[in-house]
């Protein structure tokens, strides 16, 4: 008789555990920006357990979930005199959502078009009074990041976001920050790596300082001296002992910004320091112990650089204890409210923190692609704040920077009537193909959804006619 092998596994179902760990795609409604009150920040509300959302005016921004009979309702109140007491509602419609104006005094707008009732698509912007909201049809989210979140408090810190998948990544980084593990921050320039590094240091509990090093600005001839220090008389001009960046960071965090620009000789020396936790200053003979936590950042492709021999593989492995990818600003427009509030608060322009925006200016902020990310947004807000001669930043103040070119390029009319006819025909054909889906048209044309809506409005195309045929 053959005996069955004894199972040494657990009673848990691996497939079930994997499903639990997998983020689910859930619908969300975001309060992106209170144009005239940017200090209110933003908020998100998960719609997966809701049947209808009622939106109206209230003394403060507050949301409450109510169940009446079998209906699950979200009551959202927004502090804005331009919003009616009962202004609008979102109603679940099959697997999607529809927007309905509730007879408001000032009307409702979806993607710049005044509407009474319309089916919502992923990424649609909703304008009610001075408030810009956004509907997202399905964002990957863990149970924690699917919870409602209101970031009215200005003390939200660097490791905060309203976007669920980014919040899940930041939650992991928050836990890593408390452990003595090196962190490598990756992403495009201007996405806020230095701010995030400061957040990691603040959470680490380390008592020493955060010392930032711009690796691309190190002088080749004095590189080792700048990093590791030197003793008096080590070379001409060394008139006193200098500790260098590494020893200054003892007990704290060494932030290696643009580490991909670090020259090869320095990479080898730095690797040695990280492996043995000690440094020998230039001209010195005895190693000095150091206690470091390293956070590195780069916008360069370190993996490819290591394959090409442009970056040491062993140093890359040493720095990559935990990798965190920062999202570009265009992928986190839902955070515009909390970013604008923080950037205005930090601005050196007098009176900037008290400024608000006209609705047109607010719409410019959320409709841009921001190729240079948060750094570009910061510069734009600084210029606009300096130009504002009243309590509100206007679209003209924003357009005084590069935005004017971007906006005009995106809506420039065709050069001739014939080209306009061809463009209209192409849009109509794609609307037929995608059954009225603006997202599908935008994908095929390689344009933003906002741009497609502008063309639809310009050519007087009735999108609902194509949706009705589906």
Tab-separated table of C-alpha atoms in Angstrom:
chain	number	residue	atom	x	y	z
A	1	UNK	CA	0.000	0.000	0.000
A	2	UNK	CA	1.470	3.338	-1.066
A	3	UNK	CA	1.443	6.018	1.557
A	4	UNK	CA	0.458	9.547	0.576
A	5	UNK	CA	3.223	12.051	1.213
A	6	UNK	CA	2.772	14.143	4.336
A	7	UNK	CA	2.122	17.804	3.524
A	8	UNK	CA	4.411	20.227	5.342
A	9	UNK	CA	2.543	23.268	4.014
A	10	UNK	CA	0.222	25.615	5.875
A	11	UNK	CA	-3.554	25.484	5.895
A	12	UNK	CA	-3.659	28.806	4.020
A	13	UNK	CA	-4.624	28.916	0.365
A	14	UNK	CA	-1.719	30.562	-1.542
A	15	UNK	CA	-4.048	31.655	-4.357
A	16	UNK	CA	-6.410	33.298	-1.910
A	17	UNK	CA	-3.519	35.050	-0.146
A	18	UNK	CA	-2.260	36.337	-3.504
A	19	UNK	CA	-5.716	37.688	-4.324
A	20	UNK	CA	-5.891	39.486	-0.988
A	21	UNK	CA	-2.518	41.106	-1.588
A	22	UNK	CA	-3.475	42.217	-5.108
A	23	UNK	CA	-4.791	45.815	-5.213
A	24	UNK	CA	-8.304	46.145	-6.625
A	25	UNK	CA	-9.332	48.757	-9.193
A	26	UNK	CA	-11.873	51.019	-7.499
A	27	UNK	CA	-13.708	54.188	-8.620
A	28	UNK	CA	-12.885	57.458	-6.826
A	29	UNK	CA	-14.082	61.032	-6.672
A	30	UNK	CA	-11.362	63.602	-5.895
A	31	UNK	CA	-11.668	67.167	-4.696
A	32	UNK	CA	-8.651	68.451	-6.609
A	33	UNK	CA	-8.603	72.202	-5.954
A	34	UNK	CA	-10.649	74.869	-4.177
A	35	UNK	CA	-9.569	77.616	-6.561
A	36	UNK	CA	-10.360	80.551	-4.284
A	37	UNK	CA	-9.302	78.674	-1.118
A	38	UNK	CA	-6.247	76.532	-2.035
A	39	UNK	CA	-5.339	76.267	1.654
A	40	UNK	CA	-8.132	73.658	1.947
A	41	UNK	CA	-5.975	71.150	0.048
A	42	UNK	CA	-7.769	68.156	-1.450
A	43	UNK	CA	-9.671	64.981	-0.650
A	44	UNK	CA	-10.606	61.602	-2.104
A	45	UNK	CA	-13.707	59.471	-1.707
A	46	UNK	CA	-13.975	55.828	-2.720
A	47	UNK	CA	-17.173	55.064	-4.642
A	48	UNK	CA	-17.021	51.266	-4.636
A	49	UNK	CA	-19.568	50.956	-1.786
A	50	UNK	CA	-21.725	53.914	-2.864
A	51	UNK	CA	-24.801	54.166	-5.113
A	52	UNK	CA	-25.237	57.941	-5.260
A	53	UNK	CA	-23.223	61.029	-4.290
A	54	UNK	CA	-25.059	64.240	-3.337
A	55	UNK	CA	-22.936	67.385	-3.587
A	56	UNK	CA	-23.947	70.726	-2.110
A	57	UNK	CA	-22.833	73.763	-0.136
A	58	UNK	CA	-21.828	73.564	3.512
A	59	UNK	CA	-19.884	75.635	6.065
A	60	UNK	CA	-16.862	73.345	5.692
A	61	UNK	CA	-15.735	70.426	3.550
A	62	UNK	CA	-17.170	67.305	5.065
A	63	UNK	CA	-18.367	63.952	3.760
A	64	UNK	CA	-20.676	61.471	5.410
A	65	UNK	CA	-21.840	58.037	4.354
A	66	UNK	CA	-25.527	57.270	4.824
A	67	UNK	CA	-27.561	54.134	4.202
A	68	UNK	CA	-31.296	54.435	3.605
A	69	UNK	CA	-33.039	51.170	2.852
A	70	UNK	CA	-30.891	49.515	0.219
A	71	UNK	CA	-29.334	52.748	-1.084
A	72	UNK	CA	-25.822	53.750	-0.044
A	73	UNK	CA	-25.277	57.501	-0.242
A	74	UNK	CA	-22.292	59.829	0.118
A	75	UNK	CA	-23.189	63.362	1.228
A	76	UNK	CA	-20.415	65.798	0.240
A	77	UNK	CA	-20.526	69.402	1.462
A	78	UNK	CA	-18.190	72.039	-0.009
A	79	UNK	CA	-17.604	75.539	1.437
A	80	UNK	CA	-18.266	77.756	-1.581
A	81	UNK	CA	-20.929	80.478	-1.947
A	82	UNK	CA	-21.077	79.761	-5.701
A	83	UNK	CA	-22.308	76.214	-5.011
A	84	UNK	CA	-26.015	75.627	-4.408
A	85	UNK	CA	-27.246	73.873	-1.285
A	86	UNK	CA	-28.248	70.940	-3.503
A	87	UNK	CA	-26.001	71.373	-6.517
A	88	UNK	CA	-25.323	68.037	-8.227
A	89	UNK	CA	-25.170	64.293	-7.857
A	90	UNK	CA	-23.243	61.318	-9.167
A	91	UNK	CA	-25.345	58.235	-9.807
A	92	UNK	CA	-24.084	54.713	-10.303
A	93	UNK	CA	-25.014	53.519	-13.796
A	94	UNK	CA	-24.177	49.868	-14.417
A	95	UNK	CA	-20.410	49.544	-14.070
A	96	UNK	CA	-19.906	53.295	-14.438
A	97	UNK	CA	-21.166	56.609	-13.131
A	98	UNK	CA	-23.296	59.457	-14.489
A	99	UNK	CA	-23.221	63.108	-13.459
A	100	UNK	CA	-26.436	65.106	-13.015
A	101	UNK	CA	-26.940	68.763	-12.229
A	102	UNK	CA	-29.600	69.127	-9.510
A	103	UNK	CA	-31.012	72.426	-10.764
A	104	UNK	CA	-28.124	74.478	-9.423
A	105	UNK	CA	-28.066	78.265	-9.585
A	106	UNK	CA	-24.712	78.583	-11.383
A	107	UNK	CA	-24.706	75.334	-13.340
A	108	UNK	CA	-22.270	72.428	-13.566
A	109	UNK	CA	-19.437	71.856	-16.012
A	110	UNK	CA	-17.670	68.671	-17.113
A	111	UNK	CA	-14.458	69.200	-19.082
A	112	UNK	CA	-15.336	72.876	-19.658
A	113	UNK	CA	-18.791	72.081	-21.085
A	114	UNK	CA	-21.968	73.013	-19.214
A	115	UNK	CA	-24.027	69.870	-18.660
A	116	UNK	CA	-27.276	68.749	-17.112
A	117	UNK	CA	-26.628	65.015	-17.355
A	118	UNK	CA	-23.671	63.107	-18.787
A	119	UNK	CA	-21.988	59.719	-18.496
A	120	UNK	CA	-18.618	60.130	-16.816
A	121	UNK	CA	-15.385	58.778	-18.223
A	122	UNK	CA	-12.112	58.140	-16.443
A	123	UNK	CA	-10.270	61.396	-15.812
A	124	UNK	CA	-13.221	63.750	-16.313
A	125	UNK	CA	-12.919	67.107	-14.546
A	126	UNK	CA	-16.049	68.418	-12.828
A	127	UNK	CA	-16.358	72.140	-12.105
A	128	UNK	CA	-18.832	73.258	-9.437
A	129	UNK	CA	-18.583	76.915	-8.470
A	130	UNK	CA	-14.925	77.506	-7.544
A	131	UNK	CA	-14.178	73.832	-6.895
A	132	UNK	CA	-12.564	71.423	-9.364
A	133	UNK	CA	-13.237	67.716	-8.824
A	134	UNK	CA	-12.096	64.687	-10.799
A	135	UNK	CA	-13.645	61.287	-11.434
A	136	UNK	CA	-11.399	58.249	-11.813
A	137	UNK	CA	-13.086	55.080	-13.016
A	138	UNK	CA	-10.677	52.534	-11.572
A	139	UNK	CA	-7.445	53.077	-9.649
A	140	UNK	CA	-5.480	50.155	-8.147
A	141	UNK	CA	-5.816	50.437	-4.389
A	142	UNK	CA	-5.274	48.385	-1.278
A	143	UNK	CA	-7.962	48.414	1.446
A	144	UNK	CA	-5.948	51.075	3.313
A	145	UNK	CA	-5.603	53.421	0.339
A	146	UNK	CA	-9.264	52.888	-0.629
A	147	UNK	CA	-10.380	54.679	2.530
A	148	UNK	CA	-11.697	58.238	2.281
A	149	UNK	CA	-8.950	60.782	2.913
A	150	UNK	CA	-9.247	64.520	3.538
A	151	UNK	CA	-5.967	66.481	3.566
A	152	UNK	CA	-7.224	69.829	4.850
A	153	UNK	CA	-4.398	70.037	7.395
A	154	UNK	CA	-1.284	71.726	5.964
A	155	UNK	CA	0.926	69.456	8.071
A	156	UNK	CA	0.628	66.473	5.730
A	157	UNK	CA	4.359	66.019	5.149
A	158	UNK	CA	6.364	64.894	2.133
A	159	UNK	CA	5.133	61.307	2.241
A	160	UNK	CA	1.492	62.133	1.507
A	161	UNK	CA	-0.669	61.768	-1.581
A	162	UNK	CA	-4.324	61.325	-2.456
A	163	UNK	CA	-3.615	58.942	-5.363
A	164	UNK	CA	-4.200	55.367	-4.069
A	165	UNK	CA	-1.424	53.455	-5.921
A	166	UNK	CA	1.083	56.153	-4.978
A	167	UNK	CA	-0.176	56.079	-1.390
A	168	UNK	CA	0.484	52.327	-1.255
A	169	UNK	CA	4.063	52.882	-2.470
A	170	UNK	CA	4.607	55.656	0.064
A	171	UNK	CA	3.259	53.444	2.835
A	172	UNK	CA	5.990	50.918	2.018
A	173	UNK	CA	8.596	53.705	1.963
A	174	UNK	CA	7.369	54.975	5.333
A	175	UNK	CA	8.017	51.572	6.877
A	176	UNK	CA	11.402	51.281	5.156
A	177	UNK	CA	12.356	54.751	6.417
A	178	UNK	CA	12.375	53.483	10.002
A	179	UNK	CA	14.855	50.703	9.203
A	180	UNK	CA	18.606	51.093	8.492
A	181	UNK	CA	18.142	50.215	4.823
A	182	UNK	CA	19.595	52.235	1.920
A	183	UNK	CA	16.984	53.851	-0.309
A	184	UNK	CA	17.285	54.638	-4.028
A	185	UNK	CA	14.858	57.272	-5.323
A	186	UNK	CA	14.177	57.085	-9.066
A	187	UNK	CA	12.112	59.204	-11.417
A	188	UNK	CA	12.113	62.218	-13.702
A	189	UNK	CA	13.840	65.461	-12.780
A	190	UNK	CA	11.777	67.819	-10.677
A	191	UNK	CA	9.555	65.188	-9.061
A	192	UNK	CA	10.633	66.046	-5.513
A	193	UNK	CA	13.399	63.571	-4.664
A	194	UNK	CA	15.153	65.917	-2.235
A	195	UNK	CA	11.908	66.628	-0.377
A	196	UNK	CA	11.209	62.898	-0.164
A	197	UNK	CA	14.746	62.225	1.085
A	198	UNK	CA	14.154	64.763	3.851
A	199	UNK	CA	10.930	62.945	4.714
A	200	UNK	CA	12.754	59.608	4.925
A	201	UNK	CA	15.376	61.154	7.209
A	202	UNK	CA	12.726	62.721	9.453
A	203	UNK	CA	11.016	59.341	9.895
A	204	UNK	CA	14.263	57.453	10.459
A	205	UNK	CA	14.697	58.646	14.032
A	206	UNK	CA	18.398	59.216	13.421
A	207	UNK	CA	19.777	62.030	15.564
A	208	UNK	CA	22.470	63.200	13.143
A	209	UNK	CA	21.925	65.680	10.302
A	210	UNK	CA	20.703	65.193	6.739
A	211	UNK	CA	23.673	66.067	4.510
A	212	UNK	CA	22.850	66.530	0.816
A	213	UNK	CA	25.519	66.088	-1.877
A	214	UNK	CA	24.988	67.082	-5.503
A	215	UNK	CA	27.157	64.413	-7.111
A	216	UNK	CA	27.135	66.181	-10.459
A	217	UNK	CA	28.657	69.321	-8.944
A	218	UNK	CA	31.663	67.682	-7.278
A	219	UNK	CA	34.994	69.070	-8.479
A	220	UNK	CA	37.020	66.308	-10.163
A	221	UNK	CA	40.361	67.415	-8.685
A	222	UNK	CA	38.991	67.746	-5.130
A	223	UNK	CA	36.358	65.020	-5.290
A	224	UNK	CA	37.746	62.710	-2.599
A	225	UNK	CA	38.535	65.653	-0.345
A	226	UNK	CA	34.972	66.945	-0.685
A	227	UNK	CA	33.464	63.543	0.086
A	228	UNK	CA	35.856	62.140	2.666
A	229	UNK	CA	37.578	65.249	4.044
A	230	UNK	CA	41.263	65.998	4.404
A	231	UNK	CA	43.837	66.764	7.052
A	232	UNK	CA	45.716	70.027	7.317
A	233	UNK	CA	48.620	70.153	4.870
A	234	UNK	CA	47.366	67.244	2.728
A	235	UNK	CA	47.718	69.418	-0.393
A	236	UNK	CA	48.302	73.027	-1.340
A	237	UNK	CA	45.472	75.079	0.121
A	238	UNK	CA	44.587	72.570	2.856
A	239	UNK	CA	45.051	75.065	5.678
A	240	UNK	CA	42.888	73.169	8.186
A	241	UNK	CA	41.257	69.800	8.766
A	242	UNK	CA	37.956	69.335	6.911
A	243	UNK	CA	35.546	66.481	7.700
A	244	UNK	CA	33.942	66.170	4.235
A	245	UNK	CA	30.335	65.274	3.436
A	246	UNK	CA	30.512	61.676	4.679
A	247	UNK	CA	31.741	62.534	8.184
A	248	UNK	CA	29.344	65.476	8.446
A	249	UNK	CA	26.523	62.959	7.996
A	250	UNK	CA	27.774	60.747	10.854
A	251	UNK	CA	24.805	59.576	12.905
A	252	UNK	CA	22.423	60.909	10.276
A	253	UNK	CA	21.619	60.524	6.587
A	254	UNK	CA	23.839	61.084	3.553
A	255	UNK	CA	21.705	62.117	0.567
A	256	UNK	CA	23.522	61.472	-2.727
A	257	UNK	CA	21.555	63.499	-5.255
A	258	UNK	CA	22.148	62.696	-8.949
A	259	UNK	CA	24.277	59.717	-7.942
A	260	UNK	CA	24.354	58.631	-11.586
A	261	UNK	CA	26.747	61.534	-12.244
A	262	UNK	CA	29.313	60.279	-9.727
A	263	UNK	CA	32.673	59.678	-11.477
A	264	UNK	CA	34.052	56.133	-11.491
A	265	UNK	CA	36.992	56.795	-9.095
A	266	UNK	CA	34.581	58.223	-6.542
A	267	UNK	CA	32.248	55.258	-6.983
A	268	UNK	CA	35.014	52.859	-5.948
A	269	UNK	CA	35.971	54.960	-2.927
A	270	UNK	CA	32.366	55.400	-1.844
A	271	UNK	CA	31.723	51.662	-2.143
A	272	UNK	CA	34.604	51.014	0.238
A	273	UNK	CA	33.172	53.476	2.780
A	274	UNK	CA	29.725	51.869	2.637
A	275	UNK	CA	31.118	48.346	2.975
A	276	UNK	CA	33.363	48.929	6.009
A	277	UNK	CA	31.614	51.994	7.548
A	278	UNK	CA	34.831	53.912	7.855
A	279	UNK	CA	36.603	56.664	5.958
A	280	UNK	CA	40.229	57.741	5.575
A	281	UNK	CA	40.531	61.485	4.929
A	282	UNK	CA	42.913	62.671	2.218
A	283	UNK	CA	46.365	62.910	3.775
A	284	UNK	CA	45.317	60.815	6.764
A	285	UNK	CA	46.587	57.394	7.776
A	286	UNK	CA	44.000	56.095	10.229
A	287	UNK	CA	40.444	55.113	9.276
A	288	UNK	CA	37.607	56.899	11.077
A	289	UNK	CA	34.392	55.039	11.862
A	290	UNK	CA	31.154	56.516	10.490
A	291	UNK	CA	27.509	55.615	11.091
A	292	UNK	CA	25.571	56.398	7.914
A	293	UNK	CA	22.180	55.874	6.397
A	294	UNK	CA	22.387	56.485	2.624
A	295	UNK	CA	19.585	57.783	0.447
A	296	UNK	CA	20.518	58.173	-3.228
A	297	UNK	CA	18.561	59.676	-6.106
A	298	UNK	CA	18.872	59.844	-9.876
A	299	UNK	CA	16.813	60.389	-13.004
A	300	UNK	CA	19.281	58.293	-15.011
A	301	UNK	CA	18.767	54.590	-15.893
A	302	UNK	CA	21.252	53.037	-13.452
A	303	UNK	CA	20.459	49.486	-14.587
A	304	UNK	CA	21.405	50.253	-18.186
A	305	UNK	CA	24.405	52.285	-17.064
A	306	UNK	CA	25.642	49.314	-15.014
A	307	UNK	CA	25.266	46.998	-18.045
A	308	UNK	CA	27.252	49.463	-20.183
A	309	UNK	CA	29.948	49.732	-17.525
A	310	UNK	CA	29.161	53.363	-16.752
A	311	UNK	CA	28.175	52.647	-13.158
A	312	UNK	CA	29.609	50.052	-10.792
A	313	UNK	CA	27.294	47.072	-10.392
A	314	UNK	CA	28.447	46.485	-6.819
A	315	UNK	CA	27.754	50.093	-5.828
A	316	UNK	CA	24.358	49.948	-7.498
A	317	UNK	CA	23.523	46.844	-5.454
A	318	UNK	CA	24.743	48.544	-2.262
A	319	UNK	CA	22.528	51.596	-2.864
A	320	UNK	CA	19.438	49.633	-3.936
A	321	UNK	CA	18.267	48.365	-0.560
A	322	UNK	CA	14.814	49.685	-1.432
A	323	UNK	CA	13.870	51.333	-4.719
A	324	UNK	CA	11.123	53.927	-4.858
A	325	UNK	CA	9.852	55.369	-8.142
A	326	UNK	CA	8.484	58.911	-7.939
A	327	UNK	CA	5.530	59.604	-10.223
A	328	UNK	CA	5.664	62.563	-12.629
A	329	UNK	CA	3.256	65.392	-11.853
A	330	UNK	CA	1.077	64.545	-14.865
A	331	UNK	CA	0.248	61.217	-13.174
A	332	UNK	CA	-0.778	62.829	-9.887
A	333	UNK	CA	-2.901	65.803	-10.926
A	334	UNK	CA	-5.297	64.766	-8.145
A	335	UNK	CA	-2.627	66.070	-5.730
A	336	UNK	CA	-2.650	69.565	-7.279
A	337	UNK	CA	-4.483	71.088	-4.313
A	338	UNK	CA	-2.051	69.859	-1.660
A	339	UNK	CA	0.969	70.647	-3.855
A	340	UNK	CA	-0.187	74.186	-4.641
A	341	UNK	CA	-0.902	74.854	-0.977
A	342	UNK	CA	2.563	73.670	0.047
A	343	UNK	CA	4.383	75.533	-2.739
A	344	UNK	CA	2.569	78.792	-1.983
A	345	UNK	CA	3.308	78.311	1.730
A	346	UNK	CA	7.032	77.915	1.006
A	347	UNK	CA	7.174	80.725	-1.550
A	348	UNK	CA	9.447	83.664	-0.767
A	349	UNK	CA	7.071	86.024	-2.599
A	350	UNK	CA	5.357	88.230	0.027
A	351	UNK	CA	1.689	87.358	0.479
A	352	UNK	CA	1.855	84.185	-1.648
A	353	UNK	CA	0.345	81.837	1.002
A	354	UNK	CA	-2.830	83.972	1.150
A	355	UNK	CA	-3.465	83.989	-2.612
A	356	UNK	CA	-6.205	82.074	-4.391
A	357	UNK	CA	-7.007	81.459	-8.065
A	358	UNK	CA	-9.745	82.325	-10.488
A	359	UNK	CA	-11.533	79.253	-11.838
A	360	UNK	CA	-9.907	79.746	-15.247
A	361	UNK	CA	-6.465	79.826	-13.625
A	362	UNK	CA	-7.287	76.713	-11.596
A	363	UNK	CA	-8.310	74.896	-14.752
A	364	UNK	CA	-5.019	75.847	-16.379
A	365	UNK	CA	-3.148	74.248	-13.481
A	366	UNK	CA	-4.927	70.890	-13.746
A	367	UNK	CA	-4.940	70.730	-17.546
A	368	UNK	CA	-1.185	71.117	-18.111
A	369	UNK	CA	1.217	68.233	-18.751
A	370	UNK	CA	3.986	69.777	-16.590
A	371	UNK	CA	6.984	68.176	-18.380
A	372	UNK	CA	9.388	69.545	-15.738
A	373	UNK	CA	7.135	68.376	-12.898
A	374	UNK	CA	6.873	69.969	-9.449
A	375	UNK	CA	9.926	72.159	-10.002
A	376	UNK	CA	8.178	73.711	-12.998
A	377	UNK	CA	4.936	74.172	-11.042
A	378	UNK	CA	6.865	75.878	-8.249
A	379	UNK	CA	8.524	78.343	-10.625
A	380	UNK	CA	5.225	79.079	-12.376
A	381	UNK	CA	3.434	79.771	-9.098
A	382	UNK	CA	6.267	82.016	-7.922
A	383	UNK	CA	6.068	84.182	-11.048
A	384	UNK	CA	2.268	84.300	-10.912
A	385	UNK	CA	2.270	85.256	-7.220
A	386	UNK	CA	4.689	88.099	-7.925
A	387	UNK	CA	2.472	89.408	-10.739
A	388	UNK	CA	-0.852	89.122	-8.901
A	389	UNK	CA	-2.150	92.545	-7.860
A	390	UNK	CA	-5.179	91.264	-5.983
A	391	UNK	CA	-6.258	88.308	-3.848
A	392	UNK	CA	-6.550	85.950	-6.851
A	393	UNK	CA	-4.010	84.652	-9.357
A	394	UNK	CA	-5.530	84.969	-12.840
A	395	UNK	CA	-4.904	82.876	-15.932
A	396	UNK	CA	-2.963	85.803	-17.444
A	397	UNK	CA	-0.497	85.608	-14.546
A	398	UNK	CA	0.116	81.935	-15.252
A	399	UNK	CA	0.258	82.507	-18.992
A	400	UNK	CA	3.033	85.057	-18.527
A	401	UNK	CA	5.347	82.047	-18.210
A	402	UNK	CA	5.768	79.076	-20.583
A	403	UNK	CA	2.106	78.072	-20.072
A	404	UNK	CA	0.951	80.568	-22.670
A	405	UNK	CA	2.897	78.757	-25.388
A	406	UNK	CA	1.772	75.316	-24.224
A	407	UNK	CA	-1.881	76.298	-24.074
A	408	UNK	CA	-1.901	78.087	-27.408
A	409	UNK	CA	-0.023	75.271	-29.129
A	410	UNK	CA	-2.552	72.748	-27.813
A	411	UNK	CA	-5.581	74.642	-29.143
A	412	UNK	CA	-4.084	76.247	-32.257
A	413	UNK	CA	-6.637	76.222	-35.100
A	414	UNK	CA	-5.829	74.352	-38.319
A	415	UNK	CA	-3.991	76.372	-40.920
A	416	UNK	CA	-6.833	76.091	-43.428
A	417	UNK	CA	-10.518	75.225	-43.676
A	418	UNK	CA	-9.586	72.043	-45.527
A	419	UNK	CA	-7.338	70.879	-42.680
A	420	UNK	CA	-10.118	71.701	-40.209
A	421	UNK	CA	-12.508	69.521	-42.189
A	422	UNK	CA	-10.019	66.649	-42.215
A	423	UNK	CA	-9.487	66.938	-38.457
A	424	UNK	CA	-13.232	66.974	-37.807
A	425	UNK	CA	-13.698	63.944	-40.036
A	426	UNK	CA	-10.990	62.020	-38.224
A	427	UNK	CA	-12.498	62.809	-34.818
A	428	UNK	CA	-15.962	61.748	-35.987
A	429	UNK	CA	-14.573	58.484	-37.408
A	430	UNK	CA	-12.812	57.688	-34.140
A	431	UNK	CA	-15.915	58.530	-32.125
A	432	UNK	CA	-17.778	56.042	-34.315
A	433	UNK	CA	-15.047	53.456	-33.771
A	434	UNK	CA	-14.946	53.913	-29.983
A	435	UNK	CA	-18.723	54.457	-29.573
A	436	UNK	CA	-18.349	57.931	-28.170
A	437	UNK	CA	-15.423	57.162	-25.838
A	438	UNK	CA	-13.253	60.270	-25.623
A	439	UNK	CA	-10.537	58.234	-23.915
A	440	UNK	CA	-10.367	55.902	-26.931
A	441	UNK	CA	-10.148	58.830	-29.358
A	442	UNK	CA	-7.405	60.434	-27.251
A	443	UNK	CA	-5.374	57.204	-27.236
A	444	UNK	CA	-5.601	56.777	-31.001
A	445	UNK	CA	-4.664	60.412	-31.681
A	446	UNK	CA	-1.946	60.584	-29.031
A	447	UNK	CA	-3.611	63.613	-27.445
A	448	UNK	CA	-4.968	64.446	-23.998
A	449	UNK	CA	-8.672	63.985	-23.284
A	450	UNK	CA	-8.910	67.709	-22.558
A	451	UNK	CA	-7.648	68.442	-26.084
A	452	UNK	CA	-10.252	66.112	-27.636
A	453	UNK	CA	-13.020	67.847	-25.675
A	454	UNK	CA	-11.763	71.215	-26.934
A	455	UNK	CA	-11.923	70.020	-30.549
A	456	UNK	CA	-15.347	68.464	-29.989
A	457	UNK	CA	-16.601	71.799	-28.661
A	458	UNK	CA	-14.949	73.771	-31.484
A	459	UNK	CA	-16.427	71.575	-34.219
A	460	UNK	CA	-19.851	71.365	-32.482
A	461	UNK	CA	-19.753	67.554	-32.354
A	462	UNK	CA	-22.468	65.861	-30.280
A	463	UNK	CA	-20.688	63.043	-28.428
A	464	UNK	CA	-23.952	61.692	-27.010
A	465	UNK	CA	-25.107	60.816	-30.534
A	466	UNK	CA	-22.250	58.311	-30.863
A	467	UNK	CA	-22.802	56.918	-27.376
A	468	UNK	CA	-26.465	56.356	-28.134
A	469	UNK	CA	-25.552	53.991	-30.980
A	470	UNK	CA	-23.495	51.726	-28.726
